[in-house]
Coordinates of C-alpha atoms in Angstrom, one line a residue:
M159 CA 152.0 55.8 140.3
A160 CA 153.5 58.5 138.1
A161 CA 155.7 56.0 136.4
Y162 CA 152.7 53.6 135.8
I163 CA 150.6 56.5 134.3
F164 CA 153.5 57.4 132.0
R165 CA 153.9 53.8 130.9
R166 CA 150.2 53.5 130.2
L167 CA 150.2 56.7 128.2
L168 CA 153.0 55.4 126.1
L169 CA 151.2 52.1 125.6
M170 CA 148.3 54.0 124.1
I171 CA 150.4 54.9 121.1
P172 CA 150.9 51.4 119.7
T173 CA 147.3 50.5 120.8
I174 CA 145.8 53.3 118.8
L175 CA 148.1 52.6 115.9
G176 CA 147.1 48.9 115.8
I177 CA 143.4 49.7 115.9
M178 CA 143.7 52.2 113.1
L179 CA 145.9 49.9 111.0
V180 CA 143.6 46.9 111.3
S181 CA 140.5 49.1 110.5
F182 CA 142.2 50.8 107.6
T183 CA 143.3 47.4 106.2
I184 CA 139.8 46.0 106.4
I185 CA 138.4 49.0 104.6
Q186 CA 140.7 48.4 101.7
F187 CA 139.1 45.0 101.1
A188 CA 135.5 46.0 101.8
P189 CA 133.3 46.1 98.7
G190 CA 132.0 49.4 97.5
G191 CA 133.4 52.8 98.3
P192 CA 132.8 56.6 97.9
I193 CA 133.6 56.6 94.2
E194 CA 131.2 53.7 93.6
R195 CA 128.6 55.7 95.5
I196 CA 129.2 58.7 93.3
V197 CA 129.0 56.7 90.1
A198 CA 125.8 55.0 91.2
Q199 CA 124.2 58.4 92.0
L200 CA 125.3 59.8 88.6
T201 CA 124.1 56.8 86.6
G202 CA 120.8 56.6 88.6
T203 CA 121.5 53.1 89.9
D204 CA 121.9 53.9 93.6
V205 CA 119.1 52.3 95.6
S206 CA 121.0 52.1 98.9
A207 CA 120.7 54.3 102.0
T208 CA 123.0 56.8 100.3
A209 CA 120.5 57.6 97.6
R210 CA 119.1 60.3 99.8
V211 CA 122.4 62.1 100.1
G212 CA 121.8 64.3 97.1
N213 CA 124.5 66.8 96.4
T214 CA 127.6 65.5 98.2
G215 CA 129.1 69.0 98.6
G216 CA 132.3 68.3 96.7
D217 CA 133.7 69.3 93.3
F218 CA 132.4 66.3 91.5
G219 CA 129.0 67.7 90.9
S220 CA 130.2 69.9 88.1
S221 CA 132.6 67.3 87.0
G222 CA 129.7 65.0 86.4
Q223 CA 128.7 67.1 83.5
N224 CA 131.7 65.5 81.8
L225 CA 130.0 62.1 82.0
N226 CA 130.4 60.5 78.6
A227 CA 128.3 57.3 78.6
S228 CA 128.7 56.7 74.9
A229 CA 132.5 56.8 75.0
N230 CA 134.8 54.1 76.3
N231 CA 132.0 51.5 76.5
G232 CA 134.5 48.7 76.3
L233 CA 136.8 50.3 78.9
G234 CA 137.4 48.2 82.0
S235 CA 137.5 49.9 85.4
K236 CA 138.5 48.8 88.9
Y237 CA 135.4 50.6 90.2
R238 CA 132.1 48.7 90.0
G239 CA 129.6 50.4 87.7
A240 CA 132.2 52.8 86.2
Q241 CA 132.5 51.0 82.9
G242 CA 131.7 53.4 80.1
L243 CA 132.6 56.6 82.1
D244 CA 135.2 59.1 81.1
P245 CA 138.5 57.9 82.7
E246 CA 139.5 61.5 83.3
F247 CA 136.4 61.9 85.4
I248 CA 137.3 58.9 87.4
K249 CA 140.8 60.2 87.9
E250 CA 139.4 63.5 89.1
L251 CA 137.3 61.7 91.7
E252 CA 140.3 59.7 92.9
K253 CA 142.3 62.8 93.3
Q254 CA 139.5 64.5 95.2
F255 CA 139.2 61.6 97.7
G256 CA 142.9 61.1 97.9
F257 CA 142.8 57.6 96.2
D258 CA 145.4 58.6 93.7
K259 CA 148.1 58.1 96.4
P260 CA 149.5 54.7 97.4
V261 CA 147.8 53.0 100.4
H262 CA 150.8 53.4 102.8
E263 CA 151.0 57.1 102.0
R264 CA 147.3 57.6 102.6
F265 CA 147.5 55.8 106.0
G266 CA 150.6 57.8 107.0
L267 CA 148.9 61.0 106.1
M268 CA 145.8 60.1 108.0
L269 CA 147.9 59.3 111.2
W270 CA 149.8 62.6 110.9
N271 CA 146.6 64.5 110.6
Y272 CA 145.0 62.6 113.5
I273 CA 148.0 63.3 115.7
R274 CA 147.2 67.0 115.2
F275 CA 143.4 66.3 115.7
D276 CA 142.8 67.3 112.1
F277 CA 140.1 65.0 110.8
G278 CA 139.4 66.6 107.5
D279 CA 136.0 67.1 105.9
S280 CA 133.1 64.7 105.4
Y281 CA 132.9 63.2 101.9
F282 CA 129.2 63.6 101.7
R283 CA 128.4 66.6 103.9
D284 CA 129.7 70.1 103.4
V285 CA 131.1 70.3 106.9
S286 CA 134.3 69.3 108.7
V287 CA 134.4 66.0 110.6
I288 CA 135.1 67.6 114.0
D289 CA 132.2 70.1 113.6
L290 CA 130.0 67.2 112.6
I291 CA 131.0 65.1 115.6
G292 CA 130.6 68.1 117.9
E293 CA 127.1 68.7 116.6
K294 CA 126.1 65.1 117.4
L295 CA 128.0 64.7 120.6
P296 CA 125.5 66.3 123.0
V297 CA 123.0 63.5 122.3
S298 CA 125.5 60.7 122.8
I299 CA 126.8 62.4 126.0
T300 CA 123.3 62.6 127.3
L301 CA 122.5 59.0 126.6
G302 CA 125.9 57.6 127.8
L303 CA 126.3 59.6 131.0
W304 CA 122.7 59.3 132.2
T305 CA 122.5 55.6 131.4
T306 CA 125.7 54.8 133.1
F307 CA 124.9 57.0 136.2
I308 CA 121.4 55.7 136.7
S309 CA 122.2 52.1 136.1
Y310 CA 125.0 52.2 138.6
L311 CA 122.9 54.2 141.0
I312 CA 120.3 51.4 140.9
S313 CA 122.5 48.4 140.5
I314 CA 125.0 48.8 143.3
P315 CA 122.5 49.3 146.2
L316 CA 120.2 46.6 144.8
G317 CA 123.0 44.2 144.3
I318 CA 124.3 44.7 147.8
R319 CA 120.8 44.2 149.2
K320 CA 120.3 41.0 147.2
A321 CA 123.6 39.7 148.4
V322 CA 122.8 40.4 152.1
A323 CA 119.3 38.9 151.6
D324 CA 120.4 36.0 149.4
G325 CA 117.7 33.4 149.1
S326 CA 115.0 35.5 150.6
R327 CA 111.7 36.4 149.0
F328 CA 113.1 39.9 148.1
D329 CA 116.0 38.2 146.3
I330 CA 113.8 35.9 144.4
W331 CA 111.2 38.4 143.1
T332 CA 113.9 41.0 142.2
S333 CA 115.9 38.3 140.4
A334 CA 112.7 37.6 138.3
V335 CA 112.4 41.3 137.4
I336 CA 116.0 41.5 136.5
I337 CA 115.9 38.4 134.3
V338 CA 112.9 39.8 132.4
G339 CA 114.6 43.2 132.1
Y340 CA 117.8 41.5 130.7
A341 CA 115.8 39.3 128.3
I342 CA 113.9 42.1 126.7
P343 CA 116.1 44.0 124.1
G344 CA 116.3 47.8 124.8
F345 CA 114.8 48.7 121.4
L346 CA 111.7 46.5 122.1
F347 CA 111.2 48.1 125.4
A348 CA 111.6 51.5 123.7
I349 CA 108.8 50.6 121.3
L350 CA 106.6 49.5 124.3
L351 CA 107.3 52.9 126.0
I352 CA 106.3 54.8 122.9
V353 CA 103.1 52.8 122.6
L354 CA 102.2 53.3 126.2
F355 CA 103.4 56.9 127.0
A356 CA 104.3 58.7 123.7
G357 CA 101.0 58.9 122.0
G358 CA 101.3 55.5 120.3
T359 CA 98.0 54.0 121.6
Y360 CA 97.4 55.0 125.2
Y361 CA 98.9 58.0 126.8
D362 CA 100.6 61.1 125.3
W363 CA 102.7 62.1 128.2
F364 CA 106.2 62.3 126.7
P365 CA 107.6 63.7 123.4
L366 CA 108.6 61.3 120.7
R367 CA 111.7 63.0 119.2
G368 CA 114.6 65.2 120.0
L369 CA 116.3 66.4 123.2
T370 CA 114.5 69.7 123.4
S371 CA 111.3 71.4 122.2
D372 CA 111.2 73.8 119.3
N373 CA 110.8 76.8 121.6
F374 CA 113.6 75.8 123.9
D375 CA 115.6 79.0 123.4
Q376 CA 112.6 81.1 124.5
M377 CA 112.3 79.3 127.9
T378 CA 113.7 80.2 131.2
L379 CA 116.5 78.2 132.7
I380 CA 114.2 76.2 135.0
Q381 CA 111.9 75.5 132.0
Q382 CA 114.8 74.5 129.9
I383 CA 116.0 72.0 132.5
G384 CA 112.5 70.6 132.9
D385 CA 112.0 70.3 129.1
Y386 CA 115.4 68.5 128.7
L387 CA 114.6 66.0 131.4
W388 CA 111.1 65.5 130.0
H389 CA 112.6 64.6 126.6
I390 CA 115.1 62.1 127.9
V391 CA 112.8 60.1 130.2
L392 CA 111.8 57.4 127.6
P393 CA 115.1 56.8 125.8
I394 CA 117.1 56.7 129.1
T395 CA 114.6 54.3 130.6
A396 CA 114.8 52.0 127.6
M397 CA 118.7 52.0 127.8
V398 CA 118.9 51.5 131.6
I399 CA 116.8 48.3 131.7
S400 CA 119.4 45.9 130.3
A401 CA 122.3 47.8 131.7
F402 CA 121.2 47.8 135.3
A403 CA 120.3 44.0 135.1
T404 CA 123.8 43.0 134.3
T405 CA 125.5 45.3 136.8
T406 CA 123.1 44.3 139.6
M407 CA 123.9 40.6 139.2
L408 CA 127.6 41.3 139.0
T409 CA 127.5 43.3 142.2
K410 CA 125.5 40.7 144.0
N411 CA 127.8 37.8 143.0
S412 CA 130.9 39.9 143.8
F413 CA 129.6 40.7 147.3
L414 CA 128.5 37.1 147.9
D415 CA 132.1 35.9 147.1
E416 CA 133.6 38.4 149.6
I417 CA 131.0 37.8 152.4
K418 CA 132.0 34.1 152.5
K419 CA 135.8 34.8 153.0
Q420 CA 137.6 34.4 156.3
Y421 CA 138.3 38.1 157.0
V422 CA 134.6 38.7 157.1
V423 CA 134.1 36.0 159.8
T424 CA 137.0 37.5 161.7
A425 CA 135.5 41.0 161.5
R426 CA 132.2 39.7 162.8
A427 CA 134.0 37.9 165.6
K428 CA 135.5 41.2 166.8
G429 CA 132.0 42.5 167.4
L430 CA 131.7 44.8 164.4
S431 CA 128.1 45.4 163.2
E432 CA 126.9 44.1 159.9
R433 CA 127.0 47.6 158.4
E434 CA 130.6 48.1 159.5
V435 CA 131.6 44.7 158.1
L436 CA 129.7 45.3 154.8
Y437 CA 130.9 48.9 154.1
G438 CA 134.1 49.0 156.0
H439 CA 135.6 45.7 154.7
V440 CA 133.6 44.0 152.0
F441 CA 132.7 47.0 149.9
R442 CA 136.2 48.0 148.8
N443 CA 137.0 44.4 147.7
A444 CA 133.7 43.6 146.1
M445 CA 133.5 46.8 144.1
L446 CA 136.7 46.2 142.2
I447 CA 135.1 43.9 139.6
V448 CA 132.1 46.3 139.3
I449 CA 134.5 49.2 138.6
A450 CA 136.4 47.1 136.1
G451 CA 133.3 47.0 133.9
F452 CA 132.8 50.7 133.9
P453 CA 134.9 51.6 130.8
A454 CA 133.0 49.1 128.6
A455 CA 129.6 50.2 130.0
F456 CA 130.4 53.9 129.5
V457 CA 131.9 53.8 126.0
G458 CA 129.5 51.1 124.9
S459 CA 126.6 53.5 125.7
F460 CA 127.8 55.8 123.0
F461 CA 127.6 53.2 120.2
T462 CA 126.0 49.8 120.6
G463 CA 123.6 50.8 123.3
S464 CA 122.4 54.0 121.6
L465 CA 122.2 53.3 117.9
L466 CA 118.7 51.7 117.9
I467 CA 117.5 54.0 120.6
E468 CA 118.6 57.1 118.7
T469 CA 116.8 55.8 115.6
I470 CA 113.6 55.0 117.4
F471 CA 113.4 58.3 119.3
S472 CA 114.8 60.4 116.3
L473 CA 117.9 61.4 118.3
D474 CA 120.7 62.4 116.0
G475 CA 123.8 61.3 117.9
I476 CA 127.2 59.7 117.4
G477 CA 125.8 56.1 117.2
L478 CA 123.5 57.0 114.3
L479 CA 126.2 59.1 112.7
S480 CA 128.7 56.3 112.8
F481 CA 126.2 53.8 111.3
K482 CA 125.2 56.1 108.5
S483 CA 128.9 56.9 107.8
V484 CA 129.7 53.2 107.4
V485 CA 126.8 52.6 105.1
D486 CA 127.6 55.7 103.0
R487 CA 131.3 54.9 103.0
D488 CA 132.1 58.3 104.5
Y489 CA 135.6 57.2 105.6
P490 CA 136.7 60.4 107.3
V491 CA 133.8 60.2 109.7
V492 CA 134.3 56.5 110.2
F493 CA 137.9 56.7 111.1
A494 CA 137.6 59.9 113.1
T495 CA 134.8 58.4 115.4
L496 CA 136.9 55.2 115.7
F497 CA 140.0 57.2 116.7
I498 CA 138.2 59.5 119.2
F499 CA 136.3 56.8 121.0
S500 CA 139.2 54.4 121.0
L501 CA 141.2 57.1 122.7
I502 CA 138.4 57.8 125.1
G503 CA 138.2 54.1 126.0
L504 CA 141.9 53.9 126.8
V505 CA 141.8 57.1 128.9
V506 CA 138.7 55.9 130.8
S507 CA 140.5 52.5 131.4
L508 CA 143.4 54.4 132.9
I509 CA 141.1 56.4 135.1
T510 CA 139.5 53.1 136.3
D511 CA 142.9 51.9 137.4
L512 CA 143.5 55.0 139.4
V513 CA 140.1 54.6 141.0
Y514 CA 141.2 51.0 142.0
T515 CA 144.0 52.5 144.1
T516 CA 141.6 54.9 145.8
I517 CA 139.1 52.1 146.8
D518 CA 141.8 49.6 147.7
P519 CA 145.3 51.2 148.6
R520 CA 146.8 47.7 148.7
I521 CA 146.8 47.6 144.9
D522 CA 150.1 48.9 143.7
F523 CA 150.4 49.3 139.9
D524 CA 154.0 50.5 140.2
S525 CA 155.2 47.1 141.4
R526 CA 154.2 45.3 138.2
E527 CA 154.7 45.7 134.5
V528 CA 152.0 47.1 132.3

């Protein structure tokens, strides 16, 4: 097992390298960029989401005073909207953002910094990227961990019960509920929860924004725990709906496949009870496919599952940060979040393999190639 873990850790290096290389290459061909954003703001033509950024926190604010719209009107520029601007000003922007270096040199420098976990500073916020991510991470950790934990806590027992009672009235009506839950997007269910329970139309039982109240620091420990749980009820409920539906059906089908196998018939013939057969023999085999989906479910909760939920409930987390960074062309934040969560995904995948061997010792990763 130690050799397998070592090989997997080594394999992470080219995997991360490939992810960053493909992403970096795509960015080079993507229209727009931080310099175009700066130029648009200075010339008053920025009507995008970045128009609200204001002072970008860099040195170009004072450099913008050198803007010479009357000069170089016939000058071409590789940056859209930069025609007519002082070329020295554009060069100063390129130097500030590092675009004065060749592409391969910029990519190599980025990798060298990331190896040392030095992610630099945000282009449009006066703060380092690691501090920015650290500020937003508690929200994403809350959404990701609670969603994954609760969905698995509901899905596994429910899926097992549905498999045992396959075709019964319980199986039929729970399947109907699951289908409805899966069909309704999480953000629509979030809006429904707000209308019903957050002062939208009917009841005003839960807060609409944030993870804690304004007077959180003045509360006792018990009050703080209660306040925190009170704030996360609605967003976690909205995220769990679609997540638990998928995992429940996966668990049920996995158990149904195992229950029909010969070793189950043999175990029953030996006089074992249904509980002993189910949890002593079927469980470890049926749960493998459920565990296989854990890394995607866990990491996905930080991004795809939480972006709209964070927006609706005014939760400033990693999902919303990543989206805004892509729109604003804040490349240090974009690449840093991509690097960190790609690394987390690979590590969680390795942990999943180790859990495999705990559930079913017959699996031997050392006997096969990675």
